């Protein structure tokens, strides 16, 4: 059964603090790439390197051409034999969403592995530039990075003086999981000037209970929706009419596949999210 940890892998990626692996001479023009996460695939296509991908993991479904890339595993397990048969000159992995034992094994076998490690929204631009260096698409990567940062800055300026509005971000229903601290969705909420009552929780993705949501009385409930992940255990919030968001039918259901992947495309959906939040603010 799909659970909230799977949701994190498919849609956003838990941001794991670690130093970025540096490109070396062997990877500056990689032509046969295995991309081990949906967001990595998307970024490679953004910079014009999509045709260089020879293998990826499940749920790598954007753009349309990505669906034709051979699958060599998923977030839980990689097919080592298939990886070797793909004869990659570069593997771009993701510490937050790939099995570390498989990565260790591939490194011991001498395969060239670098890591995607975005920790902030601005890091999307760094990823674009980094992947451009790895694949020989520096010019297009630089253009995409600059465009992303300009659009992000414009969005921040647009909402920086907005009054705060309380939201509850329902990342996953059972166990009821939300976002906090430096989580990718929390950074997006900050851009929209949305106030999260659980922001100071001990972890980035805390598990809470319905009673805590009722006590904090959010004005909006955000429920990201994904075509690639569906929970059979959704919560019937209509049972709790005391919550202002429920009473006023203030539910927002953004496209999780766009919003929660650490790519330039996430900004399109973030703009929509901020607009929807602003409607309830009025």
Coordinates of N, CA and C in Angstrom, one line a residue, residues 9 32-38 40-41 53-60 66-88 90-94 97-99 102-103 105-106 111 113:
X9 N 8.7 10.4 -1.7 CA 9.6 10.0 -2.9 C 9.1 10.4 -4.2
X32 N 25.4 8.8 -21.5 CA 24.5 7.7 -21.1 C 24.3 7.8 -19.6
X33 N 23.1 8.3 -19.3 CA 22.8 8.7 -17.9 C 21.7 7.9 -17.4
X34 N 21.8 7.4 -16.1 CA 20.7 6.8 -15.4 C 20.3 7.9 -14.4
X35 N 19.0 8.2 -14.4 CA 18.5 9.3 -13.5 C 17.6 8.6 -12.5
X36 N 17.9 8.6 -11.2 CA 17.2 7.8 -10.2 C 16.1 8.5 -9.5
X37 N 15.4 9.5 -10.1 CA 14.3 10.1 -9.5 C 13.5 10.9 -10.5
X38 N 12.2 11.0 -10.4 CA 11.4 11.8 -11.3 C 11.9 13.2 -11.5
X40 N 14.8 14.4 -11.2 CA 16.1 14.4 -12.0 C 15.8 14.3 -13.5
X41 N 15.0 13.4 -13.8 CA 14.6 13.2 -15.2 C 14.0 14.5 -15.8
X53 N 19.3 10.1 -21.4 CA 18.9 9.2 -20.3 C 18.6 7.8 -20.8
X54 N 19.3 6.8 -20.2 CA 19.1 5.4 -20.7 C 18.4 4.6 -19.6
X55 N 18.1 5.1 -18.5 CA 17.4 4.4 -17.4 C 16.9 5.3 -16.3
X56 N 15.8 4.9 -15.7 CA 15.3 5.7 -14.6 C 14.4 4.8 -13.7
X57 N 13.7 5.5 -12.8 CA 12.9 4.7 -11.8 C 11.4 4.9 -12.1
X58 N 10.6 4.2 -11.4 CA 9.2 4.3 -11.5 C 8.7 5.7 -11.2
X59 N 7.6 6.1 -11.8 CA 6.9 7.3 -11.6 C 7.6 8.5 -12.3
X60 N 8.6 8.2 -13.1 CA 9.2 9.3 -13.9 C 8.3 9.5 -15.2
X66 N 9.5 11.0 -21.2 CA 10.1 10.3 -20.1 C 9.4 8.9 -19.9
X67 N 8.2 8.7 -20.3 CA 7.5 7.5 -20.1 C 8.1 6.3 -20.9
X68 N 8.9 6.7 -21.9 CA 9.5 5.6 -22.7 C 10.9 5.2 -22.2
X69 N 11.4 5.8 -21.2 CA 12.7 5.5 -20.7 C 12.6 4.2 -19.9
X70 N 13.5 3.2 -20.1 CA 13.5 1.9 -19.4 C 13.6 2.1 -17.9
X71 N 12.8 1.4 -17.2 CA 12.8 1.4 -15.7 C 13.8 0.4 -15.1
X72 N 14.6 0.9 -14.2 CA 15.6 0.0 -13.6 C 15.4 -0.1 -12.1
X73 N 14.2 0.2 -11.6 CA 14.0 0.1 -10.2 C 13.0 1.1 -9.7
X74 N 12.9 1.2 -8.4 CA 12.0 2.2 -7.8 C 12.7 2.8 -6.5
X75 N 12.0 3.5 -5.7 CA 12.6 4.2 -4.5 C 13.1 3.2 -3.5
X76 N 12.6 1.9 -3.6 CA 13.0 0.9 -2.6 C 14.1 0.0 -3.0
X77 N 14.2 -0.2 -4.3 CA 15.2 -1.2 -4.8 C 15.6 -0.9 -6.2
X78 N 16.9 -1.1 -6.5 CA 17.3 -1.0 -7.9 C 17.7 -2.3 -8.5
X79 N 17.5 -2.5 -9.7 CA 17.9 -3.8 -10.4 C 19.4 -3.6 -10.8
X80 N 20.3 -4.1 -10.0 CA 21.7 -3.8 -10.3 C 22.2 -4.4 -11.6
X81 N 21.7 -5.6 -12.0 CA 22.0 -6.2 -13.2 C 21.6 -5.3 -14.4
X82 N 20.4 -4.8 -14.3 CA 19.9 -3.9 -15.4 C 20.6 -2.6 -15.5
X83 N 21.0 -2.1 -14.3 CA 21.9 -0.9 -14.3 C 23.2 -1.1 -15.1
X84 N 23.8 -2.2 -14.8 CA 25.1 -2.6 -15.4 C 24.9 -2.8 -16.9
X85 N 23.8 -3.4 -17.3 CA 23.5 -3.7 -18.7 C 23.3 -2.4 -19.5
X86 N 22.8 -1.4 -18.8 CA 22.6 -0.1 -19.4 C 23.9 0.6 -19.8
X87 N 25.0 0.2 -19.2 CA 26.3 0.7 -19.5 C 26.4 2.3 -19.4
X88 N 25.9 2.8 -18.2 CA 25.9 4.3 -18.0 C 27.3 4.8 -17.8
X90 N 27.3 7.8 -16.3 CA 27.0 8.6 -15.2 C 25.6 8.2 -14.6
X91 N 25.6 8.1 -13.3 CA 24.4 7.9 -12.5 C 24.1 9.1 -11.7
X92 N 22.9 9.7 -11.8 CA 22.6 10.9 -11.0 C 21.6 10.3 -10.0
X93 N 22.0 10.3 -8.7 CA 21.1 9.6 -7.7 C 20.6 10.7 -6.7
X94 N 19.8 10.3 -5.8 CA 19.2 11.2 -4.8 C 19.1 10.5 -3.5
X97 N 15.8 9.5 -1.8 CA 14.8 8.6 -2.4 C 15.4 7.4 -3.0
X98 N 16.6 7.1 -2.8 CA 17.2 5.9 -3.4 C 17.8 5.0 -2.3
X99 N 17.7 3.7 -2.5 CA 18.3 2.7 -1.5 C 19.8 2.9 -1.3
X102 N 22.1 -0.2 -2.3 CA 22.3 -0.3 -3.8 C 23.3 0.7 -4.3
X103 N 23.2 1.9 -3.8 CA 24.1 2.9 -4.3 C 25.5 2.6 -3.9
X105 N 26.7 -0.4 -3.4 CA 27.2 -1.5 -4.2 C 27.6 -1.0 -5.6
X106 N 26.9 -0.1 -6.2 CA 27.2 0.5 -7.5 C 28.5 1.2 -7.5
X111 N 31.1 2.4 -10.7 CA 30.2 3.3 -11.5 C 30.3 4.7 -11.0
X113 N 28.9 8.0 -9.8 CA 27.6 8.5 -9.2 C 27.8 9.9 -8.7

